[in-house]
Short mmCIF file of C-alpha atoms in Angstrom, two decimals:
data_model
loop_
_atom_site.label_atom_id
_atom_site.label_comp_id
_atom_site.label_asym_id
_atom_site.label_seq_id
_atom_site.Cartn_x
_atom_site.Cartn_y
_atom_site.Cartn_z
CA UNK A 1 -22.23 -4.48 0.94
CA UNK A 2 -18.72 -5.03 1.31
CA UNK A 3 -17.20 -3.70 4.90
CA UNK A 4 -16.49 -0.89 6.10
CA UNK A 5 -15.47 0.78 2.37
CA UNK A 6 -14.12 4.00 2.43
CA UNK A 7 -13.71 6.11 -1.23
CA UNK A 8 -11.54 9.12 -1.11
CA UNK A 9 -11.74 11.66 -4.17
CA UNK A 10 -9.06 14.97 -4.56
CA UNK A 11 -10.28 17.31 -7.85
CA UNK A 12 -9.58 20.43 -7.75
CA UNK A 13 -12.82 22.92 -6.44
CA UNK A 14 -11.44 26.31 -8.76
CA UNK A 15 -10.41 26.22 -12.30
CA UNK A 16 -10.33 28.48 -15.11
CA UNK A 17 -12.43 27.54 -18.48
CA UNK A 18 -11.38 24.72 -20.70
CA UNK A 19 -8.48 24.23 -18.01
CA UNK A 20 -8.12 20.42 -18.12
CA UNK A 21 -7.89 18.81 -14.37
CA UNK A 22 -7.12 15.77 -13.20
CA UNK A 23 -8.92 13.36 -10.30
CA UNK A 24 -7.30 10.80 -8.44
CA UNK A 25 -10.39 8.29 -6.96
CA UNK A 26 -8.58 5.45 -4.48
CA UNK A 27 -11.43 3.22 -2.47
CA UNK A 28 -10.75 0.74 0.28
CA UNK A 29 -12.35 -2.48 -1.28
CA UNK A 30 -10.73 -5.41 -0.83
CA UNK A 31 -10.97 -7.01 -5.03
CA UNK A 32 -11.36 -10.26 -3.76
CA UNK A 33 -9.82 -11.87 -7.41
CA UNK A 34 -11.83 -15.14 -7.20
CA UNK A 35 -8.50 -17.10 -7.86
CA UNK A 36 -7.58 -17.55 -3.98
CA UNK A 37 -8.46 -20.52 -2.03
CA UNK A 38 -8.71 -20.43 1.64
CA UNK A 39 -7.45 -22.02 4.95
CA UNK A 40 -9.99 -25.14 3.46
CA UNK A 41 -8.65 -25.90 0.33
CA UNK A 42 -12.26 -23.80 -1.06
CA UNK A 43 -12.05 -21.31 -3.52
CA UNK A 44 -13.18 -17.58 -1.38
CA UNK A 45 -15.26 -16.14 -4.69
CA UNK A 46 -14.87 -13.15 -6.93
CA UNK A 47 -16.00 -9.87 -4.93
CA UNK A 48 -14.75 -7.05 -7.39
CA UNK A 49 -15.29 -3.19 -7.99
CA UNK A 50 -16.62 -3.64 -11.36
CA UNK A 51 -17.35 -1.01 -12.83
CA UNK A 52 -16.39 3.43 -12.46
CA UNK A 53 -17.81 6.12 -13.91
CA UNK A 54 -17.44 9.74 -13.51
CA UNK A 55 -19.14 12.39 -14.19
CA UNK A 56 -19.27 16.53 -15.17
CA UNK A 57 -22.34 17.67 -15.02
CA UNK A 58 -24.48 15.01 -15.93
CA UNK A 59 -21.73 13.89 -19.22
CA UNK A 60 -19.43 11.04 -19.26
CA UNK A 61 -15.57 11.96 -18.03
CA UNK A 62 -14.51 8.38 -18.09
CA UNK A 63 -16.41 4.97 -17.54
CA UNK A 64 -13.95 2.02 -16.28
CA UNK A 65 -14.36 -1.41 -16.34
CA UNK A 66 -12.50 -2.60 -13.55
CA UNK A 67 -11.68 -6.65 -13.94
CA UNK A 68 -10.04 -8.68 -10.79
CA UNK A 69 -6.34 -7.74 -12.24
CA UNK A 70 -7.25 -4.23 -10.44
CA UNK A 71 -5.18 -3.88 -6.91
CA UNK A 72 -7.23 -3.76 -4.07
CA UNK A 73 -8.15 -0.44 -3.00
CA UNK A 74 -8.26 0.61 -6.88
CA UNK A 75 -6.45 3.76 -7.48
CA UNK A 76 -8.30 5.46 -10.50
CA UNK A 77 -6.44 9.19 -12.51
CA UNK A 78 -7.56 10.37 -15.27
CA UNK A 79 -8.25 14.22 -16.96
CA UNK A 80 -11.72 16.34 -17.09
CA UNK A 81 -12.01 19.45 -19.29
CA UNK A 82 -13.85 21.96 -16.94
CA UNK A 83 -16.40 24.39 -18.98
CA UNK A 84 -18.61 25.92 -16.47
CA UNK A 85 -18.94 25.26 -12.74
CA UNK A 86 -20.90 22.37 -12.10
CA UNK A 87 -20.74 18.71 -9.78
CA UNK A 88 -18.22 15.72 -10.27
CA UNK A 89 -20.08 12.61 -9.75
CA UNK A 90 -18.64 9.06 -8.81
CA UNK A 91 -19.90 5.91 -9.17
CA UNK A 92 -18.36 2.95 -8.11
CA UNK A 93 -20.20 -0.82 -9.08
CA UNK A 94 -19.38 -3.24 -6.32
CA UNK A 95 -20.22 -7.23 -7.86
CA UNK A 96 -22.46 -7.84 -4.96
CA UNK A 97 -25.43 -5.16 -6.44
CA UNK A 98 -23.76 -2.00 -3.59
CA UNK A 99 -23.38 1.06 -4.86
CA UNK A 100 -20.72 3.64 -3.54
CA UNK A 101 -20.85 7.96 -4.34
CA UNK A 102 -19.00 10.53 -4.22
CA UNK A 103 -18.91 13.60 -5.38
CA UNK A 104 -16.94 17.39 -5.40
CA UNK A 105 -17.94 20.66 -6.32
CA UNK A 106 -15.98 22.68 -9.01
CA UNK A 107 -15.71 26.51 -9.17
CA UNK A 108 -15.31 28.15 -12.52
CA UNK A 109 -14.38 31.13 -14.19
CA UNK B 1 15.01 12.62 -13.33
CA UNK B 2 15.81 9.25 -12.12
CA UNK B 3 16.18 7.12 -15.59
CA UNK B 4 15.41 3.59 -14.80
CA UNK B 5 18.09 0.03 -14.96
CA UNK B 6 19.40 -1.89 -17.50
CA UNK B 7 18.24 -5.43 -15.86
CA UNK B 8 20.95 -7.12 -13.99
CA UNK B 9 20.96 -10.87 -13.98
CA UNK B 10 21.95 -11.21 -10.44
CA UNK B 11 23.85 -14.68 -9.62
CA UNK B 12 21.18 -15.67 -5.91
CA UNK B 13 22.94 -17.56 -3.75
CA UNK B 14 21.29 -18.88 -0.71
CA UNK B 15 22.72 -15.90 1.27
CA UNK B 16 23.25 -12.70 -0.06
CA UNK B 17 23.75 -11.46 -3.79
CA UNK B 18 25.22 -8.11 -3.94
CA UNK B 19 24.04 -4.85 -4.10
CA UNK B 20 23.48 -4.09 -8.07
CA UNK B 21 21.09 -1.89 -9.60
CA UNK B 22 18.41 -4.23 -10.31
CA UNK B 23 15.08 -2.56 -9.38
CA UNK B 24 15.91 1.48 -8.94
CA UNK B 25 16.04 2.97 -6.36
CA UNK B 26 17.73 6.31 -5.53
CA UNK B 27 19.29 5.59 -2.36
CA UNK B 28 19.78 10.31 -2.11
CA UNK B 29 16.27 10.64 -2.58
CA UNK B 30 14.61 13.01 0.18
CA UNK B 31 10.94 12.18 1.90
CA UNK B 32 9.16 15.24 1.46
CA UNK B 33 5.08 14.07 2.39
CA UNK B 34 2.34 16.35 0.66
CA UNK B 35 4.64 19.03 -0.37
CA UNK B 36 5.03 19.72 3.42
CA UNK B 37 6.47 17.10 5.92
CA UNK B 38 10.04 17.11 5.63
CA UNK B 39 11.03 13.57 6.36
CA UNK B 40 14.74 12.55 7.49
CA UNK B 41 15.51 9.46 5.49
CA UNK B 42 19.18 9.32 6.42
CA UNK B 43 21.46 10.27 9.80
CA UNK B 44 24.11 10.21 11.64
CA UNK B 45 23.37 6.93 14.07
CA UNK B 46 22.62 7.63 17.48
CA UNK B 47 25.06 7.22 19.53
CA UNK B 48 24.43 3.72 21.21
CA UNK B 49 24.79 2.12 17.78
CA UNK B 50 28.82 3.31 17.65
CA UNK B 51 30.58 0.95 16.07
CA UNK B 52 27.40 -0.63 14.66
CA UNK B 53 25.69 1.52 12.26
CA UNK B 54 27.81 5.27 11.22
CA UNK B 55 24.03 6.19 9.34
CA UNK B 56 20.80 5.11 9.71
CA UNK B 57 17.96 5.58 6.61
CA UNK B 58 14.82 4.75 6.45
CA UNK B 59 13.24 1.95 5.25
CA UNK B 60 12.17 4.17 2.30
CA UNK B 61 14.76 4.91 0.97
CA UNK B 62 15.52 1.39 -0.15
CA UNK B 63 11.86 0.74 -1.53
CA UNK B 64 11.59 0.97 -5.96
CA UNK B 65 10.99 4.75 -7.01
CA UNK B 66 7.28 3.79 -7.95
CA UNK B 67 6.60 3.25 -4.25
CA UNK B 68 8.34 6.08 -3.13
CA UNK B 69 6.54 8.37 -4.87
CA UNK B 70 3.43 6.78 -3.28
CA UNK B 71 4.40 8.22 -0.13
CA UNK B 72 5.01 11.75 -1.13
CA UNK B 73 1.06 11.96 -1.56
CA UNK B 74 -1.55 11.86 1.11
CA UNK B 75 -3.94 10.86 -1.95
CA UNK B 76 -1.36 8.05 -3.27
CA UNK B 77 -0.69 6.73 0.02
CA UNK B 78 -3.87 3.94 0.55
CA UNK B 79 -2.73 3.88 4.06
CA UNK B 80 -4.18 7.24 4.74
CA UNK B 81 -7.34 5.21 3.46
CA UNK B 82 -7.16 3.60 7.53
CA UNK B 83 -5.54 6.20 8.73
CA UNK B 84 -9.57 8.14 8.06
CA UNK B 85 -10.89 4.43 9.60
CA UNK B 86 -8.75 4.51 12.51
CA UNK B 87 -9.86 8.97 12.73
CA UNK B 88 -13.45 8.06 12.70
CA UNK B 89 -12.79 5.16 15.78
CA UNK B 90 -10.74 8.56 17.33
CA UNK B 91 -14.21 10.37 17.07
CA UNK B 92 -16.53 7.15 18.39
CA UNK B 93 -17.90 5.83 21.77
CA UNK B 94 -17.28 2.36 22.52
CA UNK B 95 -16.56 2.61 26.30
CA UNK B 96 -18.83 2.24 29.15
CA UNK B 97 -20.05 5.33 29.37
CA UNK B 98 -20.37 6.04 26.48
CA UNK B 99 -16.63 7.77 25.92
CA UNK B 100 -14.72 7.77 22.98
CA UNK B 101 -11.08 7.95 22.90
CA UNK B 102 -11.88 12.00 21.54
CA UNK B 103 -12.85 12.07 25.23
CA UNK B 104 -9.98 13.10 26.56
CA UNK B 105 -7.59 13.47 23.95
CA UNK B 106 -7.72 16.12 20.72
CA UNK B 107 -5.98 14.85 17.65
CA UNK B 108 -3.64 17.56 19.14
CA UNK B 109 -1.94 16.45 22.36
CA UNK B 110 -0.64 13.18 20.20
CA UNK B 111 1.38 14.67 18.06
CA UNK B 112 4.80 13.06 20.26
CA UNK B 113 3.52 9.32 20.85
CA UNK B 114 4.68 7.59 18.44
CA UNK B 115 7.98 9.19 18.45
CA UNK B 116 7.86 8.56 22.22
CA UNK B 117 6.93 5.40 21.94
CA UNK B 118 7.88 1.87 23.81
CA UNK B 119 8.68 3.93 26.90
CA UNK B 120 7.82 3.27 30.25
CA UNK B 121 5.34 3.61 32.07
CA UNK B 122 5.74 3.88 36.14
CA UNK B 123 2.58 2.80 36.51
CA UNK B 124 2.26 -0.40 35.27
CA UNK B 125 6.38 -0.95 35.93
CA UNK B 126 6.91 -1.44 32.80
CA UNK B 127 7.70 -0.44 28.91
CA UNK B 128 4.45 -0.20 26.96
CA UNK B 129 3.96 0.16 23.60
CA UNK B 130 1.27 1.86 21.48
CA UNK B 131 -0.69 -1.03 21.08
CA UNK B 132 -0.54 -1.62 24.66
CA UNK B 133 -1.61 1.92 25.78
CA UNK B 134 -4.92 2.10 23.56
CA UNK B 135 -5.31 -0.92 25.37
CA UNK B 136 -4.51 0.38 28.74
CA UNK B 137 -7.03 2.97 28.17
CA UNK B 138 -9.86 1.07 26.86
CA UNK B 139 -9.81 -1.16 29.72
CA UNK B 140 -9.21 1.05 32.79
CA UNK B 141 -10.51 4.71 31.60
CA UNK B 142 -12.84 3.55 29.54
CA UNK B 143 -14.75 0.31 31.07
CA UNK B 144 -14.27 -1.94 27.95
CA UNK B 145 -14.86 -5.54 28.43
CA UNK B 146 -12.94 -6.29 25.35
CA UNK B 147 -10.63 -4.15 24.59
CA UNK B 148 -9.03 -4.56 20.80
CA UNK B 149 -6.52 -7.48 19.44
CA UNK B 150 -3.00 -6.07 19.71
CA UNK B 151 -2.92 -6.73 15.15
CA UNK B 152 -6.70 -6.52 14.96
CA UNK B 153 -8.02 -4.20 12.42
CA UNK B 154 -9.56 -2.15 14.83
CA UNK B 155 -5.87 -1.30 16.71
CA UNK B 156 -4.09 -0.66 12.94
CA UNK B 157 -6.56 1.65 11.83
CA UNK B 158 -5.30 4.16 15.46
CA UNK B 159 -2.51 3.47 15.39
CA UNK B 160 -2.03 4.35 11.85
CA UNK B 161 -4.29 7.36 12.38
CA UNK B 162 -2.19 7.89 16.32
CA UNK B 163 1.04 7.54 13.99
CA UNK B 164 -0.43 10.05 11.13
CA UNK B 165 -1.01 13.18 13.29
CA UNK B 166 3.18 12.74 14.15
CA UNK B 167 4.85 12.80 11.05
CA UNK B 168 7.99 14.98 10.79
CA UNK B 169 8.43 13.85 14.49
CA UNK B 170 12.10 13.11 15.28
CA UNK B 171 12.80 9.92 16.98
CA UNK B 172 13.62 9.54 20.28
CA UNK B 173 12.59 6.69 22.70
CA UNK B 174 14.63 6.43 25.90
CA UNK B 175 17.41 3.35 26.70
CA UNK B 176 18.15 4.96 29.98
CA UNK B 177 15.92 4.76 33.21
CA UNK B 178 13.38 2.88 33.70
CA UNK B 179 13.55 1.06 30.79
CA UNK B 180 17.28 0.36 30.57
CA UNK B 181 16.27 -3.47 30.81
CA UNK B 182 13.97 -3.45 28.95
CA UNK B 183 16.25 -1.80 26.03
CA UNK B 184 19.44 -4.72 27.10
CA UNK B 185 16.87 -7.81 26.65
CA UNK B 186 15.70 -6.22 23.63
CA UNK B 187 19.97 -5.65 21.84
CA UNK B 188 20.27 -9.25 23.01
CA UNK B 189 17.62 -10.27 21.03
CA UNK B 190 18.28 -8.25 18.37
CA UNK B 191 21.39 -10.52 18.01
CA UNK B 192 20.83 -13.24 18.65
CA UNK B 193 20.88 -16.31 16.10
CA UNK B 194 18.16 -17.63 15.45
CA UNK B 195 16.41 -20.74 13.33
CA UNK B 196 16.75 -23.31 11.47
CA UNK B 197 18.36 -20.05 9.54
CA UNK B 198 20.80 -19.08 12.23
CA UNK B 199 20.08 -15.12 11.31
CA UNK B 200 20.40 -12.84 13.38
CA UNK B 201 18.68 -9.50 12.81
CA UNK B 202 22.09 -7.83 12.42
CA UNK B 203 22.79 -10.27 10.30
CA UNK B 204 20.27 -9.30 7.02
CA UNK B 205 19.57 -5.51 8.84
CA UNK B 206 23.29 -4.12 10.45
CA UNK B 207 25.67 -6.00 8.06
CA UNK B 208 23.27 -6.59 5.04
CA UNK B 209 21.53 -2.97 4.21
CA UNK B 210 21.53 -2.05 0.63
CA UNK B 211 22.32 -5.89 -0.72
CA UNK B 212 19.89 -8.04 -1.84
CA UNK B 213 17.99 -11.68 -0.07
CA UNK B 214 16.25 -13.10 -2.96
CA UNK B 215 14.97 -10.18 -4.76
CA UNK B 216 14.79 -8.30 -1.88
CA UNK B 217 16.48 -5.38 -1.21
CA UNK B 218 17.12 -5.25 2.67
CA UNK B 219 16.85 -2.17 4.50
CA UNK B 220 18.15 -1.72 7.54
CA UNK B 221 15.44 -2.97 9.77
CA UNK B 222 13.93 0.21 11.33
CA UNK B 223 10.71 0.35 12.08
CA UNK B 224 10.16 4.82 11.60
CA UNK B 225 7.34 3.94 9.05
CA UNK B 226 4.84 1.40 10.71
CA UNK B 227 2.52 0.65 10.37
CA UNK B 228 3.23 0.22 7.42
CA UNK B 229 1.30 -0.32 4.07
CA UNK B 230 2.64 -2.94 2.43
CA UNK B 231 2.38 -3.65 -0.97
CA UNK B 232 2.67 -7.66 -1.41
CA UNK B 233 -0.58 -7.90 0.77
CA UNK B 234 -2.38 -4.95 0.25
CA UNK B 235 -2.88 -3.62 4.10
CA UNK B 236 -1.77 -2.07 6.72
CA UNK B 237 0.94 -4.08 8.83
CA UNK B 238 2.32 -3.28 12.67
CA UNK B 239 5.64 -3.52 13.91
CA UNK B 240 5.58 -7.00 16.04
CA UNK B 241 3.01 -8.94 12.77
CA UNK B 242 6.73 -8.36 10.82
CA UNK B 243 9.13 -9.51 13.87
CA UNK B 244 6.89 -12.31 13.62
CA UNK B 245 7.67 -13.55 9.59
CA UNK B 246 11.19 -12.37 10.30
CA UNK B 247 11.75 -14.39 12.91
CA UNK B 248 10.03 -17.04 10.86
CA UNK B 249 11.40 -16.46 7.55
CA UNK B 250 14.97 -17.26 10.33
CA UNK B 251 13.20 -21.06 10.54
CA UNK B 252 11.97 -20.58 13.98
CA UNK B 253 9.37 -20.37 16.21
CA UNK B 254 8.13 -16.87 17.02
CA UNK B 255 8.03 -15.10 20.20
CA UNK B 256 3.85 -14.27 19.84
CA UNK B 257 2.56 -11.04 19.59
CA UNK B 258 2.44 -8.95 22.83
CA UNK B 259 5.01 -10.68 24.50
CA UNK B 260 7.99 -8.96 26.50
CA UNK B 261 10.76 -9.91 24.35
CA UNK B 262 8.69 -8.48 21.00
CA UNK B 263 7.61 -5.49 23.93
CA UNK B 264 11.90 -5.22 23.92
CA UNK B 265 12.53 -5.82 20.88
CA UNK B 266 10.19 -3.00 19.71
CA UNK B 267 11.52 -0.78 21.88
CA UNK B 268 15.88 -1.51 21.31
CA UNK B 269 15.10 -1.65 17.31
CA UNK B 270 12.55 1.34 17.36
CA UNK B 271 15.88 3.54 19.30
CA UNK B 272 17.91 2.72 16.28
CA UNK B 273 16.40 5.05 14.42
CA UNK B 274 16.23 7.78 16.44
CA UNK B 275 16.73 10.70 14.67
CA UNK B 276 14.89 9.78 12.11
CA UNK B 277 11.73 11.17 11.68
CA UNK B 278 7.88 9.16 11.77
CA UNK B 279 6.81 8.12 8.80
CA UNK B 280 3.57 5.96 9.62
CA UNK B 281 1.93 4.65 7.88
CA UNK B 282 4.42 4.78 4.85
CA UNK B 283 4.16 2.39 1.46
CA UNK B 284 6.37 -0.43 2.06
CA UNK B 285 7.31 -3.56 -0.34
CA UNK C 1 -22.63 -15.38 -7.88
CA UNK C 2 -24.51 -13.37 -9.58
CA UNK C 3 -22.95 -9.55 -11.40
CA UNK C 4 -24.04 -6.26 -11.45
CA UNK C 5 -23.67 -5.39 -15.16
CA UNK C 6 -20.08 -5.66 -16.73
CA UNK C 7 -19.27 -4.36 -19.64
CA UNK C 8 -17.84 -6.89 -22.01
CA UNK C 9 -16.02 -4.77 -25.12
CA UNK C 10 -16.22 -7.39 -27.14
CA UNK C 11 -14.10 -9.48 -25.19
CA UNK C 12 -15.42 -13.40 -25.48
CA UNK C 13 -13.09 -14.36 -22.33
CA UNK C 14 -14.70 -16.92 -20.22
CA UNK C 15 -16.62 -14.46 -17.41
CA UNK C 16 -16.32 -14.20 -13.82
CA UNK C 17 -19.16 -16.16 -12.54
CA UNK C 18 -16.86 -19.24 -14.31
CA UNK C 19 -13.90 -18.30 -12.38
CA UNK C 20 -15.17 -19.14 -9.15
CA UNK C 21 -16.16 -22.52 -11.02
CA UNK C 22 -12.62 -23.37 -11.64
CA UNK C 23 -9.91 -24.61 -10.27
CA UNK C 24 -7.33 -22.00 -9.34
CA UNK C 25 -5.55 -21.56 -12.13
CA UNK C 26 -1.96 -21.43 -12.86
CA UNK C 27 -1.96 -21.50 -16.11
CA UNK C 28 -2.36 -17.99 -18.02
CA UNK C 29 -4.64 -18.05 -20.95
CA UNK C 30 -2.71 -15.24 -22.69
CA UNK C 31 -4.82 -12.16 -24.08
CA UNK C 32 -3.97 -12.81 -27.36
CA UNK C 33 -7.94 -14.75 -28.22
CA UNK C 34 -9.28 -12.15 -25.90
CA UNK C 35 -6.95 -9.33 -28.17
CA UNK C 36 -7.82 -10.37 -31.50
CA UNK C 37 -11.57 -10.42 -30.06
CA UNK C 38 -11.59 -7.27 -29.75
CA UNK C 39 -9.54 -5.95 -32.39
CA UNK C 40 -11.71 -8.49 -34.79
CA UNK C 41 -8.33 -9.20 -35.80
CA UNK C 42 -7.78 -5.87 -36.92
CA UNK C 43 -4.12 -4.67 -37.57
CA UNK C 44 -3.01 -2.72 -34.76
CA UNK C 45 -0.62 -0.10 -35.38
CA UNK C 46 2.31 0.55 -32.71
CA UNK C 47 1.69 4.46 -32.20
CA UNK C 48 -0.55 6.91 -31.16
CA UNK C 49 -0.66 5.11 -27.28
CA UNK C 50 2.16 5.21 -25.21
CA UNK C 51 1.60 2.17 -22.35
CA UNK C 52 3.86 3.62 -18.81
CA UNK C 53 5.02 0.95 -16.67
CA UNK C 54 7.77 -0.08 -14.43
CA UNK C 55 10.33 -2.18 -16.01
CA UNK C 56 10.87 -3.83 -12.39
CA UNK C 57 7.54 -3.81 -10.41
CA UNK C 58 8.54 -3.67 -6.98
CA UNK C 59 5.76 -6.71 -5.73
CA UNK C 60 3.40 -7.87 -8.21
CA UNK C 61 0.66 -7.17 -6.33
CA UNK C 62 -0.06 -3.38 -7.17
CA UNK C 63 1.82 -2.46 -10.55
CA UNK C 64 1.48 1.86 -11.52
CA UNK C 65 0.53 1.32 -14.82
CA UNK C 66 -0.08 4.86 -16.94
CA UNK C 67 -1.74 4.86 -20.37
CA UNK C 68 -2.31 7.74 -23.04
CA UNK C 69 -3.96 7.52 -26.58
CA UNK C 70 -4.89 11.11 -27.73
CA UNK C 71 -8.36 10.71 -30.01
CA UNK C 72 -8.60 7.45 -28.57
CA UNK C 73 -12.36 6.25 -28.11
CA UNK C 74 -11.59 4.34 -25.15
CA UNK C 75 -8.25 2.07 -24.21
CA UNK C 76 -8.66 -2.08 -23.01
CA UNK C 77 -5.38 -3.25 -20.90
CA UNK C 78 -4.82 -6.63 -21.00
CA UNK C 79 -1.75 -8.70 -19.14
CA UNK C 80 -0.60 -11.56 -21.14
CA UNK C 81 0.00 -13.50 -17.74
CA UNK C 82 -2.49 -13.82 -15.30
CA UNK C 83 -5.29 -16.31 -15.45
CA UNK C 84 -7.61 -14.17 -16.48
CA UNK C 85 -5.54 -12.27 -19.20
CA UNK C 86 -8.78 -8.86 -19.17
CA UNK C 87 -7.48 -6.34 -16.35
CA UNK C 88 -9.68 -3.06 -17.48
CA UNK C 89 -11.31 -1.15 -20.09
CA UNK C 90 -10.80 3.11 -20.32
CA UNK C 91 -13.80 4.24 -22.14
CA UNK C 92 -13.44 8.29 -22.03
CA UNK C 93 -16.44 10.28 -22.19
CA UNK C 94 -17.29 13.36 -23.77
CA UNK C 95 -16.02 15.99 -21.01
CA UNK C 96 -12.83 13.63 -20.74
CA UNK C 97 -10.00 15.67 -20.60
CA UNK C 98 -7.58 13.49 -21.86
CA UNK C 99 -7.62 9.99 -23.11
CA UNK C 100 -4.90 9.60 -21.05
CA UNK C 101 -5.95 7.14 -17.13
CA UNK C 102 -3.40 5.45 -14.83
CA UNK C 103 -4.87 3.08 -12.38
CA UNK C 104 -2.83 0.31 -9.73
CA UNK C 105 -2.78 -3.61 -11.00
CA UNK C 106 -1.88 -7.50 -10.38
CA UNK C 107 1.31 -8.98 -12.26
CA UNK C 108 1.02 -12.95 -11.40
CA UNK C 109 4.80 -12.84 -12.21
CA UNK C 110 6.98 -11.32 -15.10
CA UNK C 111 4.67 -11.03 -18.07
CA UNK C 112 3.55 -8.58 -21.02
CA UNK C 113 0.59 -5.78 -20.12
CA UNK C 114 -0.63 -5.19 -23.57
CA UNK C 115 -2.75 -1.45 -24.16
CA UNK C 116 -5.19 -1.94 -27.46
CA UNK C 117 -6.54 1.63 -28.31
CA UNK C 118 -9.26 1.87 -30.05
CA UNK C 119 -9.07 5.31 -32.19
CA UNK C 120 -12.10 7.31 -32.93
CA UNK C 121 -11.36 6.68 -36.86
CA UNK C 122 -12.54 2.10 -36.61
CA UNK C 123 -8.38 1.64 -36.44
CA UNK C 124 -6.83 -0.04 -33.31
CA UNK C 125 -3.18 0.98 -31.62
CA UNK C 126 -1.43 -1.64 -29.33
CA UNK C 127 1.42 -1.10 -26.95
CA UNK C 128 3.40 -3.26 -25.09
CA UNK C 129 5.17 -2.98 -21.95
CA UNK C 130 7.13 -6.52 -20.18
CA UNK C 131 7.27 -5.56 -16.83
CA UNK C 132 9.39 -8.42 -14.48
CA UNK C 133 7.86 -9.73 -11.30
CA UNK C 134 10.45 -10.44 -8.10
CA UNK C 135 8.79 -12.69 -5.83
CA UNK C 136 10.28 -14.29 -3.39
CA UNK C 137 13.04 -12.44 -0.43
CA UNK C 138 12.68 -12.56 3.12
CA UNK C 139 10.19 -9.51 3.40
CA UNK C 140 8.44 -12.42 0.63
#
């Protein structure tokens, strides 16, 4: 587990039926690219978040593959179309097997 | 809406190049964070700078549009991830009897801390930085055997938290009274040329702010935004760590973080920003 | 180091595991091969996909980019001058509100950032943005 990973999401809590809402996510993660060397000249192994999935009421909003060129503390912003109240689920997958999850409720009227 | 400027070629001399609109930084823009916290990013220089500077500017003003935008919203500002850690630390039991910072302090008590530090501590007969105060609390109030290192991750997180609750407060560090001698030492250091390159802080930050040194757009070197999230290393950076970097850039043997010289310099540099608002954690290059 | 599931969307670039073994790559392999592997060599249209990137990045470590291609199934981003040209793949699901996304990327130096969108009709669109990356100066 990468140390001290903090994830934040910002999605609206309310929307009207059919509205397109903006969702932003930010997660603290070093995104070690595997390109760097330490003081002894050894390559620091790659260790990144390699995938992010957002679902709304279990339907996929977006499925993102991240490569080492994504900056440290990955920032992802996208849009979702809301048709009914429910839950956003956010999942980040780490190279080391860890999975980080967040969720957010939205009420749609 | 700012248009992106055309790319101009610059003649890069070893020293300073004349200012050009290569990297579009809107020097007239204003910073309002979260649509609520109105920052003062330019104002009349404090009286003690008479003859040296007439207007002081926050480092925010010198950054590219995209970088400026990152600081305008707490969600876009990656430094705020670490403020969250800092807040957790604030509430974490770490003392010998299980005390946490919050055992004595409400975060609302801390609004004025960042804006008024470094400040004279009568009990210890010295000027103290926020980091020194945290360490003092940890050892003297909480009975911790090993207080956090000044430049440690935990210290950066908690000072970011302390700064964040003080955002929008006007920086107002005292330069008179018992702190005056320390302040004068800081001023002397600020104007002393160091290193193989024989550069003083003033050479860049007073005489050449707004110009470029190679590709860097020089600011006035104000520290109202510290600790700052730097894009360059994608993490929080403390003031004295930056001082160390600057001194090394002159190819001099640098003072140590926590040294009397850097404490004095921090007090002096903070006072050059009296009138700007606390922005920490800011987003910078 | 073994990797958890990763989606290589038709690209044949070297796997990340290999990158931990290879020495520090200072020569960029270029995105050309990765792009033709993805598109299968098909022609790409230059309309229908918008890529927004700064003309000059204040720091190559964190460069915010935005892509948008109405009607696309997915958008893949490449960095022509990075040691590994793959940057990200955005696959849009049924609950997507638009076929657009924003992220922050690392650029090793001045280079073209290239976006390829795979449209729902199987055709491809391409957008290129040259980003200058400033390096050096006292701030580092």
